[in-house]
Amino acid sequence: MSKPATTRFQPPAIDKLPEDIRTRILAVQEKSGFVPNVFLTLAYRPDEFRAFFAYHDALMEKDSGLTKAEREMIVVATSAANQCHYCVIAHGAILRIRAKTPVIADQIAVNYRKADVTPRQRAMLDFAMKVARQAETVDEADSAVLRGHGFSDDDVWDIAAIAAFFSMSNRLANFASLRPNDEFYALGRS
Amino acid sequence: MSKPATTRFQPPAIDKLPEDIRTRILAVQEKSGFVPNVFLTLAYRPDEFRAFFAYHDALMEKDSGLTKAEREMIVVATSAANQCHYCVIAHGAILRIRAKTPVIADQIAVNYRKADVTPRQRAMLDFAMKVARQAETVDEADSAVLRGHGFSDDDVWDIAAIAAFFSMSNRLANFASLRPNDEFYALGRS
Amino acid sequence: MSKPATTRFQPPAIDKLPEDIRTRILAVQEKSGFVPNVFLTLAYRPDEFRAFFAYHDALMEKDSGLTKAEREMIVVATSAANQCHYCVIAHGAILRIRAKTPVIADQIAVNYRKADVTPRQRAMLDFAMKVARQAETVDEADSAVLRGHGFSDDDVWDIAAIAAFFSMSNRLANFASLRPNDEFYALGRS
Amino acid sequence: MSKPATTRFQPPAIDKLPEDIRTRILAVQEKSGFVPNVFLTLAYRPDEFRAFFAYHDALMEKDSGLTKAEREMIVVATSAANQCHYCVIAHGAILRIRAKTPVIADQIAVNYRKADVTPRQRAMLDFAMKVARQAETVDEADSAVLRGHGFSDDDVWDIAAIAAFFSMSNRLANFASLRPNDEFYALGRS
Amino acid sequence: MSKPATTRFQPPAIDKLPEDIRTRILAVQEKSGFVPNVFLTLAYRPDEFRAFFAYHDALMEKDSGLTKAEREMIVVATSAANQCHYCVIAHGAILRIRAKTPVIADQIAVNYRKADVTPRQRAMLDFAMKVARQAETVDEADSAVLRGHGFSDDDVWDIAAIAAFFSMSNRLANFASLRPNDEFYALGRS
Amino acid sequence: MSKPATTRFQPPAIDKLPEDIRTRILAVQEKSGFVPNVFLTLAYRPDEFRAFFAYHDALMEKDSGLTKAEREMIVVATSAANQCHYCVIAHGAILRIRAKTPVIADQIAVNYRKADVTPRQRAMLDFAMKVARQAETVDEADSAVLRGHGFSDDDVWDIAAIAAFFSMSNRLANFASLRPNDEFYALGRS
């Protein structure tokens, strides 16, 4: 039997959850075959659950000038910089699936500067890291570099917003010692 | 005439905004006498606006073991560590109003360790700073310290979640060079 | 009744102080309406008091290619980087008065990179921060940048010397937990 | 012929200097056999020269609970942390002379934690380093540790003030690329 | 066809290598089914190859109070702190094989503080990280903590020496942009 | 009588050491007039002793595009950055002897950026420091800078490998609190 999502806050039983939250959790279980622990942990706070996933979906699921794989690259790089177990392992799996390669997630998690990414993606990750680690120094020159790689102003917003959203998410998961489900480690590796 | 909220992304005119967003903005304008720039800037992305304020309200407006002034202390300390203009100036004003003292916000913004706070509030801010700056090292011992100051597990979640949420917010505002409205500087000083 | 200048070292009564020190303190009280706490605290050590203010005046009061407001900008930026309560609050007040604007001091205290300063002043503050935080890497190239903004070699000396002097002053005030007088918070805001 | 004190600012000829400054320089030359470069460089600014040496003497020459060798230990440790050529080399020489041992200065310059000092001196240097590098975190607990090693409150002030003064001095010397006189390297080694 | 070991230094063909080096490489190929890129890259410098592997084997292959899995934990933690692609990926694979679990390597690579290790192993990794990141502060108190967890003085040497050896190895691999063989990513995962 | 090499690990008596190690130690004693403590300490582990000195000699004794003095400059700069007593003091002595100047070692130990080195040596030291402190960011652009100063690809390898080797050595010596022999302090000063 696998270990609990987190030892700090006991998530309620799924059938005790508010209808909309239970529905979302059952949908992800249906699709993935398991319930990612972030759903169970945030369900402890229904209003925060709803806002968190609404924000997540607004950034990660919509149409964008960034592919879904590229957005997951930003998540993995940011989460690695913040040493977030849950986010690196879970989004590493999603990145492997979306990028259709078994190596890119581990490469970005260890050192994105050495990963097999395009120069455009490298610029994207450099900027995401700047937002994640030294946002106080971001200025117009950073956007100019990105435009030189073909990113639109909306793409720049997306990169920054994803790096910022996971700067929050990484801190929540580290605070709660949120444990990645064992299923994530092997997903997308073959 | 005051300067624009941000020079990077042009917010739409208020009467072009979706109904729910326009309503919220008009309500805050009614209450405060001006529209804080964060509303105008985030309105550029309606779905993100909705998620952001839903999250904000879930943490900052609900009942909690932390007073509203204490929650604003966390915001100011986190935002100062992240060197975020908008958040230090705007939430500094809110903190002055909620704490009913003109000096506490500036004290916390410069160095929360020297501010006129209680030992319990000092422990709260130490923990918030750890979440904001080194969340990867947070562990059960941190919660034990907080419980020793009378905080419940739910209070600990609140402290961590507020520090995490503003870790996102600070990065968004720094990215967008979001400008505090001139009105904030003097609010709550007399 | 306001709190003492510092809880660590009891300053002597003003009428017990050496003549020259008492005269200076009474003069500043006459001019400002109160005695800034730095005077009372340093009076604990008369020789250090004399040297400190002689140095201060040699840098801050003389004629210079930098305006007095610009010199206070350097003080506020340096003191914010060093998280010095007394210096940010007291010199923030002086900066508001000298720059004749209520917002510039708070802007520089939070993040000088986003403040309403000219490109020349931005270069001045970048250099002051380099002296304050990484003086070991300062070299001739830094002076060349400043000369490109119209600063003379003497101006460069002034910027460096002010940043260096307040690097001392910030450490003394933080060591002594020197408390800003309550009067400073509101000065120059209207 | 030895290299100039600094390539940036030309010190005036000694016989062009104000009387009091020339007298002091000739006195040190008489005593040491050479004019330490810091005198020549600061003479570029007579008022700053006077304040600097008045402050220096108030801390380093007076009676104190710290021996003169201990005070030089603080100077060398602070200056090494700040990577200041002039101060490490020149005050290393003075420390060798005052401590009457050829090894202590190099030991402290490389890593004061491994140097041949007493536990009391180790506590003194730990505190001086905290003032030099993280003064914003200094608090009453630091003084308590020092009192446990027999330091009086006045001794604590002296340690802090010396670390603070050389935090200024190191920055000035690094800014000016102040060159130690060749004589210092060998002084006190045999 | 897989990418070259490194794009910077062309390793010689295996049959041109000195006899002892060719023999070692063929032995590892026989055992593993492929030649790990570190062998090919270091073969560029036969004397360094010999010393490197002699050192490696002296630490990693001998009998020790640390299990081979524990030694690989130190390697992965050190290499993650140094962001070394080759070492995290290759030694992560070895750790999975030696610890007979597919999750431990990724856990340690992201944040060893949250990994499924025993308190004794946590103390071992804390010390290894201190050697890797702040060896200048290591002192006798660190050894005392380890002895409290049952480590002998020889075990302490082993932990420190492995962390130090991979501090070298990580830098070499990062300098050479040494690429992990694709085979490593999946090894030991099922 | 001088203090022991290290208080942590008792080196065996020289006549109890394996033949090859005893021979090497007696040879260095013959040449230098004393046995450098690193030999005695590493003799505690004969296999590590052999690998360490084989590696050392492969880098430091062979023919190279770098002079022996230049290689010692890299050692001193790296060891100073890592605050390693033994390596700064012992290799500082060797550098003085090889460079035939009494001042260069102390200059590099305090701040290599201000030392009397050529622009080519400055580029060499900048690169060595990058390998020592941020190897994860080294890339092809660094080599290009070095080639612009006339360094070959093999020279670049040598610089990186020496910085990496002493990154290990510094950690070992700091862990073991390895004490420099008193003889080193004065060597090469006259």
Short mmCIF file of C-alpha atoms in Angstrom, two decimals, chain E residues 7-185:
data_model
loop_
_atom_site.label_atom_id
_atom_site.label_comp_id
_atom_site.label_asym_id
_atom_site.label_seq_id
_atom_site.Cartn_x
_atom_site.Cartn_y
_atom_site.Cartn_z
CA THR E 7 31.23 17.78 -27.98
CA ARG E 8 34.34 19.40 -26.62
CA PHE E 9 37.03 16.79 -26.52
CA GLN E 10 37.13 13.94 -28.97
CA PRO E 11 37.93 10.70 -27.21
CA PRO E 12 40.30 8.46 -29.17
CA ALA E 13 39.02 5.24 -30.72
CA ILE E 14 38.98 2.46 -28.15
CA ASP E 15 41.57 0.39 -30.01
CA LYS E 16 44.03 3.28 -29.91
CA LEU E 17 43.92 3.52 -26.13
CA PRO E 18 46.67 2.31 -23.79
CA GLU E 19 46.28 -1.36 -22.94
CA ASP E 20 45.18 -0.92 -19.31
CA ILE E 21 42.59 1.67 -20.19
CA ARG E 22 41.23 -0.34 -23.10
CA THR E 23 40.97 -3.36 -20.84
CA ARG E 24 39.01 -1.48 -18.21
CA ILE E 25 36.68 -0.02 -20.78
CA LEU E 26 36.02 -3.37 -22.39
CA ALA E 27 35.34 -4.88 -18.97
CA VAL E 28 32.74 -2.28 -18.11
CA GLN E 29 31.18 -2.66 -21.54
CA GLU E 30 31.00 -6.42 -21.00
CA LYS E 31 29.34 -5.94 -17.64
CA SER E 32 26.97 -3.06 -18.47
CA GLY E 33 26.29 -3.60 -22.15
CA PHE E 34 27.57 -0.13 -23.01
CA VAL E 35 30.52 2.13 -22.27
CA PRO E 36 29.59 4.93 -19.85
CA ASN E 37 30.64 8.21 -21.36
CA VAL E 38 32.86 9.18 -18.44
CA PHE E 39 35.28 6.45 -19.49
CA LEU E 40 35.50 7.71 -23.05
CA THR E 41 35.95 11.31 -22.05
CA LEU E 42 38.61 10.77 -19.41
CA ALA E 43 40.48 8.46 -21.78
CA TYR E 44 41.48 11.68 -23.51
CA ARG E 45 43.95 12.01 -20.63
CA PRO E 46 45.27 8.54 -19.75
CA ASP E 47 47.09 9.55 -16.55
CA GLU E 48 44.07 11.41 -15.25
CA PHE E 49 41.86 8.44 -16.23
CA ARG E 50 44.01 6.11 -14.15
CA ALA E 51 44.12 8.37 -11.11
CA PHE E 52 40.41 9.17 -11.31
CA PHE E 53 39.30 5.55 -11.36
CA ALA E 54 41.86 4.50 -8.77
CA TYR E 55 40.45 7.15 -6.47
CA HIS E 56 36.88 6.24 -7.35
CA ASP E 57 37.44 2.57 -6.64
CA ALA E 58 39.29 3.29 -3.39
CA LEU E 59 36.18 5.06 -2.14
CA MET E 60 33.29 3.30 -3.83
CA GLU E 61 34.34 -0.33 -4.23
CA LYS E 62 36.13 -1.14 -0.98
CA ASP E 63 34.58 -2.53 2.20
CA SER E 64 33.16 0.24 4.34
CA GLY E 65 30.76 0.90 7.17
CA LEU E 66 28.57 2.50 4.51
CA THR E 67 26.66 0.24 2.15
CA LYS E 68 27.25 0.71 -1.55
CA ALA E 69 23.73 2.10 -1.82
CA GLU E 70 24.47 4.65 0.89
CA ARG E 71 27.61 5.70 -0.91
CA GLU E 72 25.61 6.24 -4.09
CA MET E 73 23.12 8.32 -2.10
CA ILE E 74 25.99 10.66 -1.24
CA VAL E 75 27.00 10.81 -4.89
CA VAL E 76 23.49 11.65 -6.07
CA ALA E 77 22.92 14.30 -3.40
CA THR E 78 26.28 15.95 -4.07
CA SER E 79 25.82 15.82 -7.82
CA ALA E 80 22.32 17.28 -7.61
CA ALA E 81 23.60 20.17 -5.50
CA ASN E 82 26.22 20.77 -8.18
CA GLN E 83 23.69 20.35 -11.02
CA CYS E 84 25.78 17.70 -12.77
CA HIS E 85 23.90 15.94 -15.56
CA TYR E 86 26.17 13.01 -16.00
CA CYS E 87 26.59 12.20 -12.34
CA VAL E 88 22.95 12.53 -11.30
CA ILE E 89 21.69 10.43 -14.20
CA ALA E 90 24.42 7.77 -14.16
CA HIS E 91 24.75 7.41 -10.40
CA GLY E 92 20.98 7.69 -10.01
CA ALA E 93 20.79 4.50 -12.09
CA ILE E 94 23.44 2.81 -9.97
CA LEU E 95 21.64 3.88 -6.80
CA ARG E 96 18.35 2.44 -8.05
CA ILE E 97 20.10 -0.86 -8.73
CA ARG E 98 21.99 -0.95 -5.45
CA ALA E 99 19.08 0.19 -3.27
CA LYS E 100 16.66 -2.03 -5.20
CA THR E 101 14.01 0.68 -5.35
CA PRO E 102 12.98 2.77 -8.34
CA VAL E 103 12.15 5.97 -6.42
CA ILE E 104 15.00 6.81 -4.08
CA ALA E 105 17.37 8.28 -6.66
CA ASP E 106 14.86 10.79 -8.01
CA GLN E 107 13.83 11.71 -4.49
CA ILE E 108 17.40 12.45 -3.43
CA ALA E 109 18.13 14.30 -6.65
CA VAL E 110 15.22 16.70 -6.10
CA ASN E 111 15.41 17.25 -2.33
CA TYR E 112 17.22 14.78 -0.12
CA ARG E 113 15.49 16.27 2.94
CA LYS E 114 12.17 14.82 1.80
CA ALA E 115 13.50 11.45 0.60
CA ASP E 116 12.59 8.04 2.08
CA VAL E 117 15.81 7.61 4.03
CA THR E 118 16.48 6.63 7.63
CA PRO E 119 17.44 9.27 10.22
CA ARG E 120 20.98 7.86 10.09
CA GLN E 121 21.08 8.32 6.31
CA ARG E 122 19.63 11.80 6.67
CA ALA E 123 22.49 12.73 9.02
CA MET E 124 24.94 11.23 6.52
CA LEU E 125 23.50 13.32 3.70
CA ASP E 126 23.36 16.51 5.79
CA PHE E 127 27.07 16.10 6.48
CA ALA E 128 27.91 15.26 2.88
CA MET E 129 26.06 18.41 1.77
CA LYS E 130 28.00 20.47 4.29
CA VAL E 131 31.27 19.12 2.89
CA ALA E 132 30.06 19.76 -0.65
CA ARG E 133 28.73 23.28 -0.09
CA GLN E 134 30.38 24.81 2.99
CA ALA E 135 33.36 22.68 3.89
CA GLU E 136 35.01 25.73 5.46
CA THR E 137 32.52 25.49 8.34
CA VAL E 138 32.90 21.76 9.04
CA ASP E 139 34.20 21.07 12.51
CA GLU E 140 34.37 18.50 15.27
CA ALA E 141 30.71 19.06 16.20
CA ASP E 142 29.69 17.58 12.84
CA SER E 143 31.56 14.38 13.59
CA ALA E 144 29.93 14.22 17.00
CA VAL E 145 26.48 14.28 15.40
CA LEU E 146 27.48 11.45 13.09
CA ARG E 147 28.91 9.38 15.92
CA GLY E 148 25.55 9.82 17.64
CA HIS E 149 24.04 8.00 14.67
CA GLY E 150 26.52 5.15 14.97
CA PHE E 151 29.05 6.22 12.35
CA SER E 152 32.69 5.48 13.11
CA ASP E 153 35.49 7.97 12.43
CA ASP E 154 36.33 5.94 9.33
CA ASP E 155 32.74 6.22 8.14
CA VAL E 156 32.94 9.98 8.62
CA TRP E 157 36.09 10.05 6.48
CA ASP E 158 34.30 8.01 3.82
CA ILE E 159 31.31 10.36 3.71
CA ALA E 160 33.55 13.41 3.46
CA ALA E 161 35.86 11.85 0.91
CA ILE E 162 33.02 10.74 -1.37
CA ALA E 163 31.41 14.19 -1.20
CA ALA E 164 34.80 15.75 -1.97
CA PHE E 165 35.64 13.37 -4.81
CA PHE E 166 32.34 14.04 -6.54
CA SER E 167 32.78 17.77 -5.96
CA MET E 168 35.70 17.30 -8.33
CA SER E 169 33.92 14.91 -10.64
CA ASN E 170 30.82 17.13 -10.96
CA ARG E 171 32.99 20.07 -11.96
CA LEU E 172 34.87 18.05 -14.57
CA ALA E 173 31.64 16.73 -16.07
CA ASN E 174 30.00 20.15 -16.09
CA PHE E 175 33.09 21.69 -17.67
CA ALA E 176 33.19 19.03 -20.39
CA SER E 177 29.38 19.05 -20.83
CA LEU E 178 29.65 15.31 -20.36
CA ARG E 179 26.50 13.65 -21.61
CA PRO E 180 24.95 10.70 -19.79
CA ASN E 181 24.41 7.69 -22.00
CA ASP E 182 20.74 7.27 -22.88
CA GLU E 183 20.81 3.82 -21.30
CA PHE E 184 21.12 5.26 -17.78
CA TYR E 185 17.74 6.99 -17.66
#
